[in-house]
Amino acid sequence: MSLSKGQTVSLEKRGGGTLTRARMGLGWDAIKKKGMFGKLKDQSVDLDASALLFDSSGRLVDQVWFQQLKSKDGSVQHTGDNLTGAGEGDDESILVDLQAVPATVSQIVFVVNSFTGQNFSQIENAFCRLVDTTANDAELARYELTGSGSHNSQVMAKLSRSGNGWTMTAIGAIANGRTFKDLLPTVTQHL
């Protein structure tokens, strides 16, 4: 299922039950630049995925990013920093054990930013997706990070508690900042 900005989808499994373990994947490719004699050459773009955990009052209670690869309680884990975007599929992933997320956490917001400051006009094929890690990585939702431009970060999506389960909302808000800390004013507008 592909999501548009602002669209929300329930994370209830198709066969019944709720999603228990998920992975948010981020993928991108750097556009090729023209070099000498018009020949295209590869470049590297360092995008970073982060997960921000908020309580019901909108207070940031924990974060997972390249400098803190695991939440304090261990329910959210970053698999490692990709500095180039090279390779197929997900370039960075954040694993979430939704059953282990503390009850005090009501929302998990996923953001992406360019630590080196390169802007989104220098990337292509960028996406974030949510997969069910208990069902052979079945893709539940996908959001294309469209709208290349002079911004260097984006608030991608959020997971919100909904009754006994979770929902995912595609946000797609553009921003500028080298780390998640720079993005907090934009993030809080979407809680």
PDB file of C-alpha atoms in Angstrom:
ATOM      1  CA  MET A   1       0.000   0.000   0.000  1.00  0.00           C
ATOM      2  CA  SER A   2       1.425   3.373  -0.984  1.00  0.00           C
ATOM      3  CA  LEU A   3       0.580   6.334   1.220  1.00  0.00           C
ATOM      4  CA  SER A   4       0.125   9.993   0.356  1.00  0.00           C
ATOM      5  CA  LYS A   5       0.956  12.864   2.690  1.00  0.00           C
ATOM      6  CA  GLY A   6      -1.466  12.927   5.608  1.00  0.00           C
ATOM      7  CA  GLN A   7      -2.899   9.475   4.903  1.00  0.00           C
ATOM      8  CA  THR A   8      -3.249   7.098   7.883  1.00  0.00           C
ATOM      9  CA  VAL A   9      -3.427   3.304   7.779  1.00  0.00           C
ATOM     10  CA  SER A  10      -4.195   0.837  10.575  1.00  0.00           C
ATOM     11  CA  LEU A  11      -1.427  -1.638  11.297  1.00  0.00           C
ATOM     12  CA  GLU A  12      -3.857  -4.431  11.989  1.00  0.00           C
ATOM     13  CA  LYS A  13      -2.769  -7.558  10.140  1.00  0.00           C
ATOM     14  CA  ARG A  14      -4.802  -8.695   7.161  1.00  0.00           C
ATOM     15  CA  GLY A  15      -5.556 -12.064   8.756  1.00  0.00           C
ATOM     16  CA  GLY A  16      -6.523 -10.464  12.072  1.00  0.00           C
ATOM     17  CA  GLY A  17      -4.439  -9.513  15.090  1.00  0.00           C
ATOM     18  CA  THR A  18      -2.143  -6.563  15.407  1.00  0.00           C
ATOM     19  CA  LEU A  19       1.374  -5.901  14.249  1.00  0.00           C
ATOM     20  CA  THR A  20       3.921  -6.799  16.941  1.00  0.00           C
ATOM     21  CA  ARG A  21       7.319  -6.308  15.283  1.00  0.00           C
ATOM     22  CA  ALA A  22       8.043  -3.880  12.482  1.00  0.00           C
ATOM     23  CA  ARG A  23      10.950  -2.423  10.590  1.00  0.00           C
ATOM     24  CA  MET A  24      10.982   1.056   9.150  1.00  0.00           C
ATOM     25  CA  GLY A  25      13.278   1.002   6.139  1.00  0.00           C
ATOM     26  CA  LEU A  26      14.790   4.044   4.438  1.00  0.00           C
ATOM     27  CA  GLY A  27      16.281   3.814   0.973  1.00  0.00           C
ATOM     28  CA  TRP A  28      17.809   6.331  -1.405  1.00  0.00           C
ATOM     29  CA  ASP A  29      20.265   6.756  -4.246  1.00  0.00           C
ATOM     30  CA  ALA A  30      22.530   9.680  -4.946  1.00  0.00           C
ATOM     31  CA  ILE A  31      22.005  11.188  -8.374  1.00  0.00           C
ATOM     32  CA  LYS A  32      24.944  10.891 -10.713  1.00  0.00           C
ATOM     33  CA  LYS A  33      26.748  14.139 -11.449  1.00  0.00           C
ATOM     34  CA  LYS A  34      28.261  15.108 -14.751  1.00  0.00           C
ATOM     35  CA  GLY A  35      32.010  14.951 -14.575  1.00  0.00           C
ATOM     36  CA  MET A  36      34.664  15.742 -17.112  1.00  0.00           C
ATOM     37  CA  PHE A  37      33.693  15.237 -20.738  1.00  0.00           C
ATOM     38  CA  GLY A  38      30.025  14.786 -19.748  1.00  0.00           C
ATOM     39  CA  LYS A  39      30.656  11.403 -18.166  1.00  0.00           C
ATOM     40  CA  LEU A  40      28.362  10.625 -15.213  1.00  0.00           C
ATOM     41  CA  LYS A  41      30.087   9.910 -11.926  1.00  0.00           C
ATOM     42  CA  ASP A  42      28.803   8.511  -8.642  1.00  0.00           C
ATOM     43  CA  GLN A  43      28.550  10.645  -5.550  1.00  0.00           C
ATOM     44  CA  SER A  44      27.750   9.807  -1.933  1.00  0.00           C
ATOM     45  CA  VAL A  45      24.922  11.282   0.101  1.00  0.00           C
ATOM     46  CA  ASP A  46      24.738  10.520   3.825  1.00  0.00           C
ATOM     47  CA  LEU A  47      21.097  10.418   4.899  1.00  0.00           C
ATOM     48  CA  ASP A  48      20.261   9.426   8.467  1.00  0.00           C
ATOM     49  CA  ALA A  49      17.073   7.818   9.748  1.00  0.00           C
ATOM     50  CA  SER A  50      15.990   8.525  13.316  1.00  0.00           C
ATOM     51  CA  ALA A  51      13.071   7.448  15.507  1.00  0.00           C
ATOM     52  CA  LEU A  52      11.747   9.875  18.111  1.00  0.00           C
ATOM     53  CA  LEU A  53       9.594   8.540  20.964  1.00  0.00           C
ATOM     54  CA  PHE A  54       7.004  10.911  22.452  1.00  0.00           C
ATOM     55  CA  ASP A  55       4.617  10.627  25.372  1.00  0.00           C
ATOM     56  CA  SER A  56       0.966  11.720  25.240  1.00  0.00           C
ATOM     57  CA  SER A  57       1.859  15.290  26.254  1.00  0.00           C
ATOM     58  CA  GLY A  58       4.230  15.643  23.283  1.00  0.00           C
ATOM     59  CA  ARG A  59       7.404  15.388  25.362  1.00  0.00           C
ATOM     60  CA  LEU A  60      10.382  13.653  23.728  1.00  0.00           C
ATOM     61  CA  VAL A  61      11.208  10.717  26.023  1.00  0.00           C
ATOM     62  CA  ASP A  62      13.829   8.894  23.934  1.00  0.00           C
ATOM     63  CA  GLN A  63      15.470   8.858  20.518  1.00  0.00           C
ATOM     64  CA  VAL A  64      17.201   6.343  18.297  1.00  0.00           C
ATOM     65  CA  TRP A  65      19.705   7.642  15.767  1.00  0.00           C
ATOM     66  CA  PHE A  66      23.248   7.059  14.554  1.00  0.00           C
ATOM     67  CA  GLN A  67      24.714   8.242  17.887  1.00  0.00           C
ATOM     68  CA  GLN A  68      22.289   6.145  20.001  1.00  0.00           C
ATOM     69  CA  LEU A  69      21.440   2.942  18.166  1.00  0.00           C
ATOM     70  CA  LYS A  70      19.025   1.577  20.780  1.00  0.00           C
ATOM     71  CA  SER A  71      16.251   3.098  22.907  1.00  0.00           C
ATOM     72  CA  LYS A  72      16.852   3.036  26.672  1.00  0.00           C
ATOM     73  CA  ASP A  73      14.341   0.200  27.093  1.00  0.00           C
ATOM     74  CA  GLY A  74      15.592  -1.716  24.019  1.00  0.00           C
ATOM     75  CA  SER A  75      12.252  -1.708  22.153  1.00  0.00           C
ATOM     76  CA  VAL A  76      13.565   0.379  19.226  1.00  0.00           C
ATOM     77  CA  GLN A  77      16.893  -0.354  17.529  1.00  0.00           C
ATOM     78  CA  HIS A  78      18.764   1.245  14.620  1.00  0.00           C
ATOM     79  CA  THR A  79      20.693  -1.329  12.553  1.00  0.00           C
ATOM     80  CA  GLY A  80      23.524   1.029  11.598  1.00  0.00           C
ATOM     81  CA  ASP A  81      24.516   4.125   9.677  1.00  0.00           C
ATOM     82  CA  ASN A  82      24.852   3.995   5.857  1.00  0.00           C
ATOM     83  CA  LEU A  83      27.084   6.858   4.727  1.00  0.00           C
ATOM     84  CA  THR A  84      26.530   6.651   0.963  1.00  0.00           C
ATOM     85  CA  GLY A  85      23.110   5.282  -0.047  1.00  0.00           C
ATOM     86  CA  ALA A  86      24.890   2.650  -2.148  1.00  0.00           C
ATOM     87  CA  GLY A  87      23.220  -0.703  -2.635  1.00  0.00           C
ATOM     88  CA  GLU A  88      19.729  -1.960  -3.315  1.00  0.00           C
ATOM     89  CA  GLY A  89      16.724  -1.885  -0.986  1.00  0.00           C
ATOM     90  CA  ASP A  90      16.749  -0.383   2.483  1.00  0.00           C
ATOM     91  CA  ASP A  91      19.914   1.584   3.214  1.00  0.00           C
ATOM     92  CA  GLU A  92      19.066   2.145   6.893  1.00  0.00           C
ATOM     93  CA  SER A  93      16.555   0.337   9.089  1.00  0.00           C
ATOM     94  CA  ILE A  94      14.991   0.875  12.480  1.00  0.00           C
ATOM     95  CA  LEU A  95      13.485  -2.165  14.207  1.00  0.00           C
ATOM     96  CA  VAL A  96      10.509  -1.639  16.519  1.00  0.00           C
ATOM     97  CA  ASP A  97       9.123  -4.217  18.956  1.00  0.00           C
ATOM     98  CA  LEU A  98       5.686  -2.615  19.346  1.00  0.00           C
ATOM     99  CA  GLN A  99       4.725  -4.878  22.264  1.00  0.00           C
ATOM    100  CA  ALA A 100       7.820  -3.805  24.205  1.00  0.00           C
ATOM    101  CA  VAL A 101       7.412  -0.051  23.612  1.00  0.00           C
ATOM    102  CA  PRO A 102       6.617   1.415  27.044  1.00  0.00           C
ATOM    103  CA  ALA A 103       2.961   2.317  27.610  1.00  0.00           C
ATOM    104  CA  THR A 104       4.073   5.907  28.254  1.00  0.00           C
ATOM    105  CA  VAL A 105       5.118   6.233  24.574  1.00  0.00           C
ATOM    106  CA  SER A 106       2.138   7.252  22.461  1.00  0.00           C
ATOM    107  CA  GLN A 107       3.904   8.142  19.198  1.00  0.00           C
ATOM    108  CA  ILE A 108       7.072   7.211  17.355  1.00  0.00           C
ATOM    109  CA  VAL A 109       8.069   9.713  14.670  1.00  0.00           C
ATOM    110  CA  PHE A 110      10.538   8.783  11.925  1.00  0.00           C
ATOM    111  CA  VAL A 111      12.675  11.515  10.391  1.00  0.00           C
ATOM    112  CA  VAL A 112      15.428  11.616   7.800  1.00  0.00           C
ATOM    113  CA  ASN A 113      18.104  14.245   7.437  1.00  0.00           C
ATOM    114  CA  SER A 114      21.347  14.834   5.584  1.00  0.00           C
ATOM    115  CA  PHE A 115      24.079  15.025   8.193  1.00  0.00           C
ATOM    116  CA  THR A 116      26.511  16.403   5.619  1.00  0.00           C
ATOM    117  CA  GLY A 117      24.012  19.091   4.605  1.00  0.00           C
ATOM    118  CA  GLN A 118      23.440  17.963   1.023  1.00  0.00           C
ATOM    119  CA  ASN A 119      19.909  18.727  -0.092  1.00  0.00           C
ATOM    120  CA  PHE A 120      17.223  16.436  -1.479  1.00  0.00           C
ATOM    121  CA  SER A 121      17.810  17.638  -5.046  1.00  0.00           C
ATOM    122  CA  GLN A 122      20.896  15.397  -4.906  1.00  0.00           C
ATOM    123  CA  ILE A 123      18.968  12.175  -4.186  1.00  0.00           C
ATOM    124  CA  GLU A 124      16.522  10.015  -6.099  1.00  0.00           C
ATOM    125  CA  ASN A 125      14.459   6.884  -5.514  1.00  0.00           C
ATOM    126  CA  ALA A 126      14.009   7.835  -1.853  1.00  0.00           C
ATOM    127  CA  PHE A 127      11.372   6.015   0.199  1.00  0.00           C
ATOM    128  CA  CYS A 128      10.440   4.856   3.644  1.00  0.00           C
ATOM    129  CA  ARG A 129       8.473   1.691   4.234  1.00  0.00           C
ATOM    130  CA  LEU A 130       7.059  -0.287   7.105  1.00  0.00           C
ATOM    131  CA  VAL A 131       7.401  -4.054   7.000  1.00  0.00           C
ATOM    132  CA  ASP A 132       6.101  -6.818   9.252  1.00  0.00           C
ATOM    133  CA  THR A 133       9.230  -8.634  10.422  1.00  0.00           C
ATOM    134  CA  THR A 134       7.152 -11.572  11.707  1.00  0.00           C
ATOM    135  CA  ALA A 135       5.725 -12.257   8.215  1.00  0.00           C
ATOM    136  CA  ASN A 136       8.807 -12.552   5.977  1.00  0.00           C
ATOM    137  CA  ASP A 137       9.179  -8.762   5.788  1.00  0.00           C
ATOM    138  CA  ALA A 138       5.778  -8.287   4.149  1.00  0.00           C
ATOM    139  CA  GLU A 139       5.496  -4.625   3.183  1.00  0.00           C
ATOM    140  CA  LEU A 140       2.588  -3.004   5.011  1.00  0.00           C
ATOM    141  CA  ALA A 141       2.966   0.573   3.878  1.00  0.00           C
ATOM    142  CA  ARG A 142       5.304   2.553   1.653  1.00  0.00           C
ATOM    143  CA  TYR A 143       5.813   6.277   1.356  1.00  0.00           C
ATOM    144  CA  GLU A 144       7.784   7.774  -1.516  1.00  0.00           C
ATOM    145  CA  LEU A 145       9.871  10.739  -0.369  1.00  0.00           C
ATOM    146  CA  THR A 146       9.014  12.906  -3.341  1.00  0.00           C
ATOM    147  CA  GLY A 147       9.474  16.623  -3.763  1.00  0.00           C
ATOM    148  CA  SER A 148      13.210  16.966  -4.256  1.00  0.00           C
ATOM    149  CA  GLY A 149      14.337  20.441  -3.434  1.00  0.00           C
ATOM    150  CA  SER A 150      16.642  22.616  -1.415  1.00  0.00           C
ATOM    151  CA  HIS A 151      15.582  21.093   1.925  1.00  0.00           C
ATOM    152  CA  ASN A 152      17.901  18.576   3.568  1.00  0.00           C
ATOM    153  CA  SER A 153      15.529  16.766   5.918  1.00  0.00           C
ATOM    154  CA  GLN A 154      12.011  15.461   6.162  1.00  0.00           C
ATOM    155  CA  VAL A 155       9.597  14.273   8.821  1.00  0.00           C
ATOM    156  CA  MET A 156       8.624  10.998   7.139  1.00  0.00           C
ATOM    157  CA  ALA A 157       5.935   9.240   9.126  1.00  0.00           C
ATOM    158  CA  LYS A 158       4.675   8.413  12.589  1.00  0.00           C
ATOM    159  CA  LEU A 159       3.306   5.412  14.420  1.00  0.00           C
ATOM    160  CA  SER A 160       0.552   6.232  16.923  1.00  0.00           C
ATOM    161  CA  ARG A 161      -1.102   4.068  19.541  1.00  0.00           C
ATOM    162  CA  SER A 162      -4.708   3.379  18.622  1.00  0.00           C
ATOM    163  CA  GLY A 163      -6.646   1.300  21.129  1.00  0.00           C
ATOM    164  CA  ASN A 164      -4.758  -1.989  21.406  1.00  0.00           C
ATOM    165  CA  GLY A 165      -2.840  -1.469  18.160  1.00  0.00           C
ATOM    166  CA  TRP A 166      -0.987   1.111  16.131  1.00  0.00           C
ATOM    167  CA  THR A 167      -1.590   3.269  13.060  1.00  0.00           C
ATOM    168  CA  MET A 168       0.900   4.761  10.604  1.00  0.00           C
ATOM    169  CA  THR A 169       0.512   8.259   9.199  1.00  0.00           C
ATOM    170  CA  ALA A 170       2.561   9.550   6.269  1.00  0.00           C
ATOM    171  CA  ILE A 171       3.694  13.089   7.073  1.00  0.00           C
ATOM    172  CA  GLY A 172       6.215  14.175   4.431  1.00  0.00           C
ATOM    173  CA  ALA A 173       6.931  17.580   5.990  1.00  0.00           C
ATOM    174  CA  ILE A 174      10.069  19.164   4.591  1.00  0.00           C
ATOM    175  CA  ALA A 175      12.558  20.844   6.888  1.00  0.00           C
ATOM    176  CA  ASN A 176      16.215  21.740   7.241  1.00  0.00           C
ATOM    177  CA  GLY A 177      18.606  20.386   9.816  1.00  0.00           C
ATOM    178  CA  ARG A 178      21.605  18.123  10.176  1.00  0.00           C
ATOM    179  CA  THR A 179      20.253  16.013  13.077  1.00  0.00           C
ATOM    180  CA  PHE A 180      16.876  15.177  14.598  1.00  0.00           C
ATOM    181  CA  LYS A 181      17.460  17.899  17.220  1.00  0.00           C
ATOM    182  CA  ASP A 182      17.189  20.557  14.495  1.00  0.00           C
ATOM    183  CA  LEU A 183      13.879  19.039  13.364  1.00  0.00           C
ATOM    184  CA  LEU A 184      12.026  19.059  16.698  1.00  0.00           C
ATOM    185  CA  PRO A 185      10.073  22.296  15.992  1.00  0.00           C
ATOM    186  CA  THR A 186       8.746  20.758  12.757  1.00  0.00           C
ATOM    187  CA  VAL A 187       8.105  17.352  14.373  1.00  0.00           C
ATOM    188  CA  THR A 188       6.019  18.797  17.217  1.00  0.00           C
ATOM    189  CA  GLN A 189       3.648  20.368  14.680  1.00  0.00           C
ATOM    190  CA  HIS A 190       2.665  16.839  13.618  1.00  0.00           C
ATOM    191  CA  LEU A 191       2.096  15.180  16.990  1.00  0.00           C
TER     192      LEU A 191
END
